[in-house]
Amino acid sequence: MIDELDLRTFTPHPQRDAVLGEVHTRPFTRLVSPFSVIHLGFLAQGEAAASDRCRFIDFCLERNLPPPAQSAKHHQIVIGPATLRWEQHAEFTTFTWFWANANRPAAHQFDKVDDAVRSLIRALRQSGQLLVAIRLEVEQEASPTKRAEQIFDKNSLAMVATKSGAGVAASDFRVDEKGFTKILVCDLGLTLHDLGALVQRLLEIETYRPLALLGLSAALELAPSVDRIDRRLVDALEKMQSGAGLQFNNQLLAELTALAASFERGATGSLFRFGASRAYNELVQSRLSIIEGNDVSGYPTWSSFLARRMAPAMRTCATVEERQATLSVKLARAADLLRTRVDVEIERQHRDLLHAINERARQQLRMQCTVEGLSVGAIGYYVVSLFGYLAKGAHDVGLRVEPSFLTAAFVPIAVGVIWVVSYNIRKRHLKHDDAPSVAPD
């Protein structure tokens, strides 16, 4: 008999369990209609997200319910008449409350929340900023169009049938007086799994939609700043063409550098927001393509309704982002050009300075040669004078010499010898200065 292979003999990758388990995170909840849903989304990152997580853990422990694991991003508990689904994402946290409402008349399902559920929602307070608030109702309604017309504004009503034809979703995407966006789902024979999947994807669409549109606010806020910096860049380039001089170029370079720093500060802050908006928009389009089937006669689909409003917003974000990228390149090129002009101006000043130093050195050399000529005469004068004293001394001691004649005859000899010695010394010095320096091995 062959022994079974035991994988514990191998060293597993430290992230193997997380990678393999990712496909099972946030599973669809099997749901039975009719029921109500309240879905709340709070923007929370860093310390705020950690604080909200601790509050949810305390909420579970106070009611003797299992809290989420330390690394868990998804947790579901049953509390009283409701089921609470908690999910933590990169920049937001969601709380989804499900509860049955079979005993309530369909005409009043959107009117009020179950008292027990309301008290639980109030008990679970969050420090993050509320962005998403959805009230979703699932009904077993034979006439979805008629029911949707009773609830929503017909001017902005959008409806879509699922691909299987067993469900219809409707919404006007308006915020009611209580702050909720309302969604109606008519169950025409969906399975428990398909109903759970449909509800979760509808909630994701209406969660990711406002997150995607956050980029529009950033784009509208940044657009005037981009225009202002673009105009200032044009003015700087015009000044660059008309001005010259090192001081002028340095002043213009300082102004352009400050302009680039101001621009990059705004661009860096918006980089994440625009990238997140693209990602959220792609998620919205992905969820819509999964659930949408046939059109409901007389009303636009969710895709067509949202496209008329989201597509221009996404194009605005893309346009501002492209303008930022282009302007960043222009600022960098202008700064490089100015630095080149400054470098050329500095090199020109260095050249002029070296030329002045060389001219001064030539003048010093001429003066030195003149001084050397005079020094030869002066040294010769002293040498001849000393020789004259020697000649006079020899004549005084009785030698038959004529001091004046010997002194006169010695003058050209002394001057010639002194000049030759001085010339050789200067020649050796110049040869030593001109010799190339050899680096030691």
Tab-separated table of C-alpha atoms in Angstrom, residues 6-411:
chain	number	residue	atom	x	y	z
A	6	ASP	CA	2.104	14.496	3.590
A	7	LEU	CA	2.625	18.132	2.486
A	8	ARG	CA	3.819	19.042	5.969
A	9	THR	CA	7.244	17.760	4.946
A	10	PHE	CA	7.568	20.832	2.657
A	11	THR	CA	8.191	24.389	3.738
A	12	PRO	CA	5.079	26.405	2.838
A	13	HIS	CA	5.222	29.952	1.511
A	14	PRO	CA	4.365	32.384	4.328
A	15	GLN	CA	1.486	33.836	2.274
A	16	ARG	CA	0.171	30.552	0.852
A	17	ASP	CA	-2.890	30.359	3.099
A	18	ALA	CA	-3.767	34.010	2.505
A	19	VAL	CA	-3.451	33.715	-1.268
A	20	LEU	CA	-5.451	30.488	-1.513
A	21	GLY	CA	-8.075	31.753	0.912
A	22	GLU	CA	-8.593	35.066	-0.903
A	23	VAL	CA	-11.049	33.441	-3.341
A	24	HIS	CA	-13.262	32.500	-0.392
A	25	THR	CA	-13.333	35.913	1.278
A	26	ARG	CA	-16.616	37.826	1.365
A	27	PRO	CA	-18.779	34.891	0.276
A	28	PHE	CA	-22.366	35.389	-0.859
A	29	THR	CA	-24.966	35.034	1.875
A	30	ARG	CA	-27.865	32.684	1.126
A	31	LEU	CA	-30.992	34.820	1.570
A	32	VAL	CA	-34.717	34.101	1.677
A	33	SER	CA	-37.164	36.782	0.531
A	34	PRO	CA	-38.800	38.947	1.679
A	35	PHE	CA	-36.283	40.820	3.818
A	36	SER	CA	-34.847	44.287	4.424
A	37	VAL	CA	-31.286	45.521	4.270
A	38	ILE	CA	-29.531	48.591	5.623
A	39	HIS	CA	-26.007	49.071	4.301
A	40	LEU	CA	-23.745	51.757	5.788
A	41	GLY	CA	-20.258	52.676	4.527
A	42	PHE	CA	-17.778	54.798	6.497
A	43	LEU	CA	-14.554	56.273	5.154
A	44	ALA	CA	-11.821	55.206	7.563
A	45	GLN	CA	-8.073	54.756	7.127
A	46	GLY	CA	-5.155	54.301	9.478
A	47	GLU	CA	-5.978	55.087	13.092
A	48	ALA	CA	-9.662	55.709	12.329
A	49	ALA	CA	-9.998	52.255	10.772
A	50	ALA	CA	-8.215	50.654	13.739
A	51	SER	CA	-10.495	52.528	16.146
A	52	ASP	CA	-13.640	51.427	14.299
A	53	ARG	CA	-12.398	47.846	14.282
A	54	CYS	CA	-11.907	47.969	18.056
A	55	ARG	CA	-15.418	49.337	18.498
A	56	PHE	CA	-16.867	46.481	16.472
A	57	ILE	CA	-14.884	43.947	18.518
A	58	ASP	CA	-16.193	45.507	21.736
A	59	PHE	CA	-19.713	45.453	20.281
A	60	CYS	CA	-19.394	41.696	19.724
A	61	LEU	CA	-17.828	40.937	23.119
A	62	GLU	CA	-20.436	42.935	25.033
A	63	ARG	CA	-23.119	40.681	23.527
A	64	ASN	CA	-21.163	37.440	23.978
A	65	LEU	CA	-20.699	37.061	20.229
A	66	PRO	CA	-17.486	35.880	18.508
A	67	PRO	CA	-15.374	38.861	17.396
A	68	PRO	CA	-13.460	38.910	14.098
A	69	ALA	CA	-10.023	37.330	13.970
A	70	GLN	CA	-7.028	39.637	14.226
A	71	SER	CA	-6.312	39.597	10.480
A	72	ALA	CA	-9.919	39.151	9.302
A	73	LYS	CA	-11.393	41.673	6.869
A	74	HIS	CA	-14.845	40.096	6.890
A	75	HIS	CA	-17.057	38.907	9.733
A	76	GLN	CA	-20.709	37.958	10.094
A	77	ILE	CA	-22.775	37.561	13.238
A	78	VAL	CA	-26.416	36.888	14.067
A	79	ILE	CA	-27.715	39.289	16.683
A	80	GLY	CA	-31.361	39.374	17.724
A	81	PRO	CA	-33.636	39.465	14.682
A	82	ALA	CA	-30.864	40.584	12.343
A	83	THR	CA	-27.703	39.357	10.696
A	84	LEU	CA	-24.775	41.809	10.634
A	85	ARG	CA	-22.092	41.566	7.981
A	86	TRP	CA	-18.924	43.598	8.656
A	87	GLU	CA	-16.320	44.251	5.945
A	88	GLN	CA	-13.147	46.328	6.132
A	89	HIS	CA	-11.601	47.619	2.916
A	90	ALA	CA	-8.567	49.740	2.111
A	91	GLU	CA	-10.213	53.110	2.776
A	92	PHE	CA	-13.689	52.311	4.033
A	93	THR	CA	-15.649	49.967	6.295
A	94	THR	CA	-19.182	48.675	5.657
A	95	PHE	CA	-21.901	47.336	7.973
A	96	THR	CA	-24.766	45.448	6.349
A	97	TRP	CA	-27.855	44.573	8.405
A	98	PHE	CA	-30.300	41.900	7.145
A	99	TRP	CA	-33.624	41.098	8.797
A	100	ALA	CA	-36.834	39.410	7.715
A	101	ASN	CA	-40.015	41.444	7.257
A	102	ALA	CA	-42.538	38.834	6.172
A	103	ASN	CA	-45.243	40.177	8.477
A	104	ARG	CA	-45.076	43.797	7.309
A	105	PRO	CA	-47.263	45.023	4.430
A	106	ALA	CA	-45.259	45.613	1.272
A	107	ALA	CA	-46.559	49.155	0.953
A	108	HIS	CA	-44.812	50.175	4.197
A	109	GLN	CA	-41.524	48.310	3.955
A	110	PHE	CA	-39.484	51.436	3.145
A	111	ASP	CA	-41.188	53.514	5.830
A	112	LYS	CA	-39.551	52.364	9.079
A	113	VAL	CA	-36.875	50.090	10.490
A	114	ASP	CA	-37.515	47.296	12.972
A	115	ASP	CA	-37.190	48.728	16.500
A	116	ALA	CA	-34.690	46.086	17.627
A	117	VAL	CA	-32.549	46.616	14.535
A	118	ARG	CA	-32.672	50.383	14.961
A	119	SER	CA	-31.370	50.140	18.533
A	120	LEU	CA	-28.552	47.849	17.439
A	121	ILE	CA	-27.507	50.219	14.640
A	122	ARG	CA	-27.433	53.123	17.086
A	123	ALA	CA	-25.361	51.097	19.552
A	124	LEU	CA	-22.654	50.474	16.944
A	125	ARG	CA	-21.232	53.983	16.534
A	126	GLN	CA	-18.350	54.696	14.168
A	127	SER	CA	-15.751	57.468	14.091
A	128	GLY	CA	-15.368	57.365	10.300
A	129	GLN	CA	-17.259	59.680	7.951
A	130	LEU	CA	-20.505	58.273	6.568
A	131	LEU	CA	-20.498	58.152	2.768
A	132	VAL	CA	-22.835	55.280	1.844
A	133	ALA	CA	-26.318	54.713	3.270
A	134	ILE	CA	-28.520	52.239	1.386
A	135	ARG	CA	-31.974	50.929	2.208
A	136	LEU	CA	-32.710	47.815	0.139
A	137	GLU	CA	-35.959	45.865	0.164
A	138	VAL	CA	-36.499	42.432	-1.360
A	139	GLU	CA	-40.106	41.624	-2.180
A	140	GLN	CA	-41.966	38.836	-3.900
A	141	GLU	CA	-43.800	41.111	-6.289
A	142	ALA	CA	-45.443	39.933	-9.483
A	143	SER	CA	-45.514	43.404	-11.028
A	144	PRO	CA	-42.071	44.999	-10.539
A	145	THR	CA	-42.741	48.019	-12.750
A	146	LYS	CA	-45.932	48.997	-10.961
A	147	ARG	CA	-44.328	48.547	-7.540
A	148	ALA	CA	-41.243	50.585	-8.533
A	149	GLU	CA	-43.414	53.428	-9.843
A	150	GLN	CA	-45.097	53.617	-6.423
A	151	ILE	CA	-41.780	54.076	-4.619
A	152	PHE	CA	-39.427	55.989	-6.903
A	153	ASP	CA	-39.361	59.181	-8.939
A	154	LYS	CA	-40.320	58.183	-12.487
A	155	ASN	CA	-38.075	60.875	-13.980
A	156	SER	CA	-34.930	59.140	-12.708
A	157	LEU	CA	-36.145	55.567	-12.296
A	158	ALA	CA	-33.818	52.907	-13.689
A	159	MET	CA	-34.707	49.229	-13.794
A	160	VAL	CA	-32.896	46.099	-14.872
A	161	ALA	CA	-33.793	42.443	-15.073
A	162	THR	CA	-31.236	39.809	-14.173
A	163	LYS	CA	-29.801	37.582	-16.885
A	164	SER	CA	-31.869	34.652	-15.653
A	165	GLY	CA	-35.021	36.785	-15.721
A	166	ALA	CA	-35.871	35.677	-12.176
A	167	GLY	CA	-35.274	39.070	-10.573
A	168	VAL	CA	-35.685	42.809	-11.208
A	169	ALA	CA	-33.804	45.642	-9.506
A	170	ALA	CA	-35.017	49.249	-9.456
A	171	SER	CA	-33.770	52.532	-8.035
A	172	ASP	CA	-33.916	56.257	-8.722
A	173	PHE	CA	-30.484	56.797	-7.060
A	174	ARG	CA	-31.907	59.710	-5.079
A	175	VAL	CA	-31.320	60.329	-1.387
A	176	ASP	CA	-34.570	60.342	0.585
A	177	GLU	CA	-35.430	62.605	3.512
A	178	LYS	CA	-33.729	60.199	5.931
A	179	GLY	CA	-30.470	60.153	3.963
A	180	PHE	CA	-30.827	56.715	2.342
A	181	THR	CA	-30.536	55.651	-1.262
A	182	LYS	CA	-33.369	53.160	-1.869
A	183	ILE	CA	-33.163	49.977	-3.955
A	184	LEU	CA	-36.046	47.611	-4.676
A	185	VAL	CA	-35.428	43.983	-5.641
A	186	CYS	CA	-38.372	41.927	-6.876
A	187	ASP	CA	-37.821	38.208	-6.435
A	188	LEU	CA	-39.487	36.373	-9.300
A	189	GLY	CA	-38.010	32.970	-8.485
A	190	LEU	CA	-34.349	33.475	-7.631
A	191	THR	CA	-32.507	30.727	-5.811
A	192	LEU	CA	-31.170	31.455	-2.324
A	193	HIS	CA	-27.605	31.734	-3.635
A	194	ASP	CA	-28.544	33.864	-6.649
A	195	LEU	CA	-30.588	36.212	-4.482
A	196	GLY	CA	-27.674	36.656	-2.069
A	197	ALA	CA	-25.283	37.270	-4.964
A	198	LEU	CA	-27.650	39.791	-6.569
A	199	VAL	CA	-28.148	41.743	-3.337
A	200	GLN	CA	-24.414	41.860	-2.605
A	201	ARG	CA	-23.565	43.080	-6.109
A	202	LEU	CA	-26.262	45.749	-6.001
A	203	LEU	CA	-24.885	46.972	-2.678
A	204	GLU	CA	-21.371	46.975	-4.127
A	205	ILE	CA	-22.502	49.039	-7.123
A	206	GLU	CA	-24.088	51.683	-4.922
A	207	THR	CA	-21.059	51.600	-2.577
A	208	TYR	CA	-18.394	51.951	-5.272
A	209	ARG	CA	-20.356	54.576	-7.236
A	210	PRO	CA	-19.961	57.441	-4.688
A	211	LEU	CA	-16.393	56.340	-3.997
A	212	ALA	CA	-15.634	56.661	-7.708
A	213	LEU	CA	-17.249	60.099	-7.829
A	214	LEU	CA	-14.984	61.375	-5.043
A	215	GLY	CA	-12.413	61.865	-7.782
A	216	LEU	CA	-14.736	64.370	-9.479
A	217	SER	CA	-14.689	66.611	-6.408
A	218	ALA	CA	-10.894	66.469	-6.385
A	219	ALA	CA	-10.769	67.238	-10.117
A	220	LEU	CA	-13.099	70.244	-9.819
A	221	GLU	CA	-11.071	71.528	-6.883
A	222	LEU	CA	-7.744	71.122	-8.682
A	223	ALA	CA	-8.796	72.465	-12.101
A	224	PRO	CA	-8.476	76.197	-11.179
A	225	SER	CA	-5.060	75.552	-9.629
A	226	VAL	CA	-3.890	73.718	-12.760
A	227	ASP	CA	-5.120	76.609	-14.946
A	228	ARG	CA	-3.357	79.159	-12.742
A	229	ILE	CA	-0.054	77.278	-12.755
A	230	ASP	CA	-0.311	76.747	-16.518
A	231	ARG	CA	-0.733	80.501	-17.082
A	232	ARG	CA	2.158	81.301	-14.747
A	233	LEU	CA	4.336	78.822	-16.638
A	234	VAL	CA	3.523	80.596	-19.926
A	235	ASP	CA	4.440	83.948	-18.329
A	236	ALA	CA	7.712	82.482	-17.052
A	237	LEU	CA	8.607	81.178	-20.506
A	238	GLU	CA	7.896	84.595	-22.042
A	239	LYS	CA	10.136	86.230	-19.429
A	240	MET	CA	12.816	83.673	-20.213
A	241	GLN	CA	12.809	84.722	-23.872
A	242	SER	CA	12.971	88.456	-23.150
A	243	GLY	CA	15.395	88.497	-20.208
A	244	ALA	CA	19.045	87.656	-19.692
A	245	GLY	CA	21.695	87.766	-17.034
A	246	LEU	CA	22.635	85.528	-14.158
A	247	GLN	CA	20.633	87.403	-11.529
A	248	PHE	CA	17.534	87.446	-13.736
A	249	ASN	CA	17.836	83.723	-14.523
A	250	ASN	CA	18.366	82.826	-10.862
A	251	GLN	CA	15.314	84.828	-9.847
A	252	LEU	CA	13.217	83.215	-12.577
A	253	LEU	CA	14.506	79.751	-11.633
A	254	ALA	CA	13.551	80.312	-7.991
A	255	GLU	CA	10.065	81.394	-9.060
A	256	LEU	CA	9.686	78.363	-11.339
A	257	THR	CA	10.938	75.985	-8.632
A	258	ALA	CA	8.398	77.353	-6.143
A	259	LEU	CA	5.701	76.978	-8.795
A	260	ALA	CA	6.703	73.357	-9.433
A	261	ALA	CA	6.727	72.591	-5.697
A	262	SER	CA	3.232	74.031	-5.293
A	263	PHE	CA	1.993	72.024	-8.260
A	264	GLU	CA	3.572	68.741	-7.158
A	265	ARG	CA	2.049	69.097	-3.704
A	266	GLY	CA	-1.450	69.198	-5.196
A	267	ALA	CA	-0.704	66.533	-7.798
A	268	THR	CA	0.666	64.113	-5.217
A	269	GLY	CA	-2.443	64.481	-3.078
A	270	SER	CA	-4.735	63.750	-6.025
A	271	LEU	CA	-2.713	60.847	-7.430
A	272	PHE	CA	-4.284	58.269	-5.117
A	273	ARG	CA	-7.783	59.730	-5.483
A	274	PHE	CA	-7.801	59.577	-9.288
A	275	GLY	CA	-6.352	56.051	-9.306
A	276	ALA	CA	-8.944	54.911	-6.760
A	277	SER	CA	-11.749	56.483	-8.799
A	278	ARG	CA	-10.686	54.536	-11.882
A	279	ALA	CA	-10.573	51.301	-9.906
A	280	TYR	CA	-13.988	51.876	-8.302
A	281	ASN	CA	-15.532	52.779	-11.656
A	282	GLU	CA	-14.178	49.566	-13.161
A	283	LEU	CA	-15.725	47.621	-10.283
A	284	VAL	CA	-19.081	49.303	-10.881
A	285	GLN	CA	-18.985	48.444	-14.576
A	286	SER	CA	-17.909	44.881	-13.775
A	287	ARG	CA	-20.799	44.331	-11.354
A	288	LEU	CA	-23.288	45.824	-13.815
A	289	SER	CA	-22.111	43.540	-16.614
A	290	ILE	CA	-22.584	40.518	-14.329
A	291	ILE	CA	-26.146	41.196	-13.182
A	292	GLU	CA	-27.750	42.988	-16.134
A	293	GLY	CA	-29.889	40.997	-18.510
A	294	ASN	CA	-32.950	42.170	-20.448
A	295	ASP	CA	-34.286	45.723	-20.373
A	296	VAL	CA	-37.474	46.590	-18.553
A	297	SER	CA	-39.808	48.227	-21.052
A	298	GLY	CA	-40.059	51.991	-20.765
A	299	TYR	CA	-37.142	52.545	-18.369
A	300	PRO	CA	-33.370	52.822	-18.804
A	301	THR	CA	-31.081	50.158	-17.465
A	302	TRP	CA	-28.735	50.857	-14.597
A	303	SER	CA	-25.775	50.881	-16.996
A	304	SER	CA	-27.272	53.441	-19.360
A	305	PHE	CA	-28.575	55.592	-16.501
A	306	LEU	CA	-25.264	55.651	-14.631
A	307	ALA	CA	-23.200	56.012	-17.804
A	308	ARG	CA	-24.865	59.344	-18.631
A	309	ARG	CA	-23.781	60.648	-15.241
A	310	MET	CA	-20.611	58.757	-14.313
A	311	ALA	CA	-18.884	58.702	-17.702
A	312	PRO	CA	-18.542	62.529	-17.905
A	313	ALA	CA	-17.283	62.584	-14.315
A	314	MET	CA	-14.671	59.932	-15.058
A	315	ARG	CA	-13.619	61.787	-18.224
A	316	THR	CA	-13.220	64.968	-16.178
A	317	CYS	CA	-10.976	63.124	-13.715
A	318	ALA	CA	-8.946	61.635	-16.569
A	319	THR	CA	-8.607	65.043	-18.246
A	320	VAL	CA	-7.370	66.762	-15.089
A	321	GLU	CA	-4.984	63.884	-14.409
A	322	GLU	CA	-3.585	64.097	-17.956
A	323	ARG	CA	-3.225	67.875	-17.651
A	324	GLN	CA	-1.354	67.382	-14.396
A	325	ALA	CA	1.018	64.890	-16.009
A	326	THR	CA	1.604	67.156	-19.022
A	327	LEU	CA	2.102	70.233	-16.854
A	328	SER	CA	4.551	68.347	-14.655
A	329	VAL	CA	6.652	67.511	-17.738
A	330	LYS	CA	6.492	71.131	-18.940
A	331	LEU	CA	7.600	72.445	-15.554
A	332	ALA	CA	10.493	69.992	-15.464
A	333	ARG	CA	11.610	70.990	-18.986
A	334	ALA	CA	11.375	74.708	-18.220
A	335	ALA	CA	13.358	74.243	-15.019
A	336	ASP	CA	16.026	72.236	-16.874
A	337	LEU	CA	16.241	74.934	-19.544
A	338	LEU	CA	16.665	77.636	-16.929
A	339	ARG	CA	19.306	75.621	-15.093
A	340	THR	CA	21.154	75.244	-18.402
A	341	ARG	CA	21.005	78.994	-18.955
A	342	VAL	CA	22.280	79.600	-15.430
A	343	ASP	CA	25.105	77.092	-15.944
A	344	VAL	CA	26.078	78.713	-19.262
A	345	GLU	CA	26.041	82.150	-17.644
A	346	ILE	CA	28.177	80.922	-14.765
A	347	GLU	CA	30.634	79.308	-17.202
A	348	ARG	CA	30.817	82.546	-19.159
A	349	GLN	CA	31.622	84.459	-15.965
A	350	HIS	CA	34.225	81.861	-15.078
A	351	ARG	CA	35.747	82.234	-18.540
A	352	ASP	CA	35.901	86.004	-18.176
A	353	LEU	CA	37.407	85.631	-14.713
A	354	LEU	CA	40.068	83.226	-15.976
A	355	HIS	CA	40.818	85.576	-18.874
A	356	ALA	CA	41.283	88.433	-16.401
A	357	ILE	CA	43.503	86.246	-14.221
A	358	ASN	CA	45.633	85.292	-17.251
A	359	GLU	CA	45.954	88.925	-18.290
A	360	ARG	CA	46.980	89.864	-14.777
A	361	ALA	CA	49.532	87.028	-14.786
A	362	ARG	CA	50.997	88.331	-18.072
A	363	GLN	CA	51.332	91.786	-16.623
A	364	GLN	CA	53.007	90.380	-13.548
A	365	LEU	CA	55.373	88.390	-15.786
A	366	ARG	CA	56.311	91.513	-17.737
A	367	MET	CA	56.862	93.373	-14.516
A	368	GLN	CA	58.915	90.498	-13.184
A	369	CYS	CA	61.071	90.488	-16.301
A	370	THR	CA	61.582	94.240	-15.953
A	371	VAL	CA	62.460	93.831	-12.290
A	372	GLU	CA	64.850	91.005	-13.152
A	373	GLY	CA	66.576	93.244	-15.681
A	374	LEU	CA	66.938	95.983	-13.134
A	375	SER	CA	68.060	93.512	-10.519
A	376	VAL	CA	70.844	92.287	-12.810
A	377	GLY	CA	72.105	95.890	-13.029
A	378	ALA	CA	71.761	96.398	-9.274
A	379	ILE	CA	73.528	93.155	-8.405
A	380	GLY	CA	76.193	93.894	-10.992
A	381	TYR	CA	76.699	97.344	-9.473
A	382	TYR	CA	77.277	95.856	-6.014
A	383	VAL	CA	79.561	93.117	-7.345
A	384	VAL	CA	81.607	95.634	-9.346
A	385	SER	CA	81.815	97.873	-6.278
A	386	LEU	CA	83.132	95.012	-4.201
A	387	PHE	CA	85.636	94.193	-6.952
A	388	GLY	CA	86.684	97.876	-6.987
A	389	TYR	CA	87.457	97.660	-3.275
A	390	LEU	CA	89.582	94.580	-3.938
A	391	ALA	CA	91.476	96.371	-6.725
A	392	LYS	CA	92.118	99.404	-4.542
A	393	GLY	CA	93.277	97.164	-1.733
A	394	ALA	CA	95.696	95.343	-4.045
A	395	HIS	CA	97.087	98.696	-5.290
A	396	ASP	CA	97.548	99.915	-1.723
A	397	VAL	CA	99.527	96.850	-0.703
A	398	GLY	CA	102.004	97.509	-3.511
A	399	LEU	CA	100.743	95.435	-6.393
A	400	ARG	CA	101.185	97.093	-9.729
A	401	VAL	CA	97.532	97.297	-10.749
A	402	GLU	CA	95.358	100.144	-11.878
A	403	PRO	CA	92.126	99.982	-9.808
A	404	SER	CA	90.051	102.084	-12.237
A	405	PHE	CA	91.095	100.051	-15.261
A	406	LEU	CA	90.462	96.690	-13.548
A	407	THR	CA	87.090	97.851	-12.263
A	408	ALA	CA	86.030	99.078	-15.720
A	409	ALA	CA	87.185	95.838	-17.309
A	410	PHE	CA	85.324	93.749	-14.732
A	411	VAL	CA	81.933	95.455	-15.346
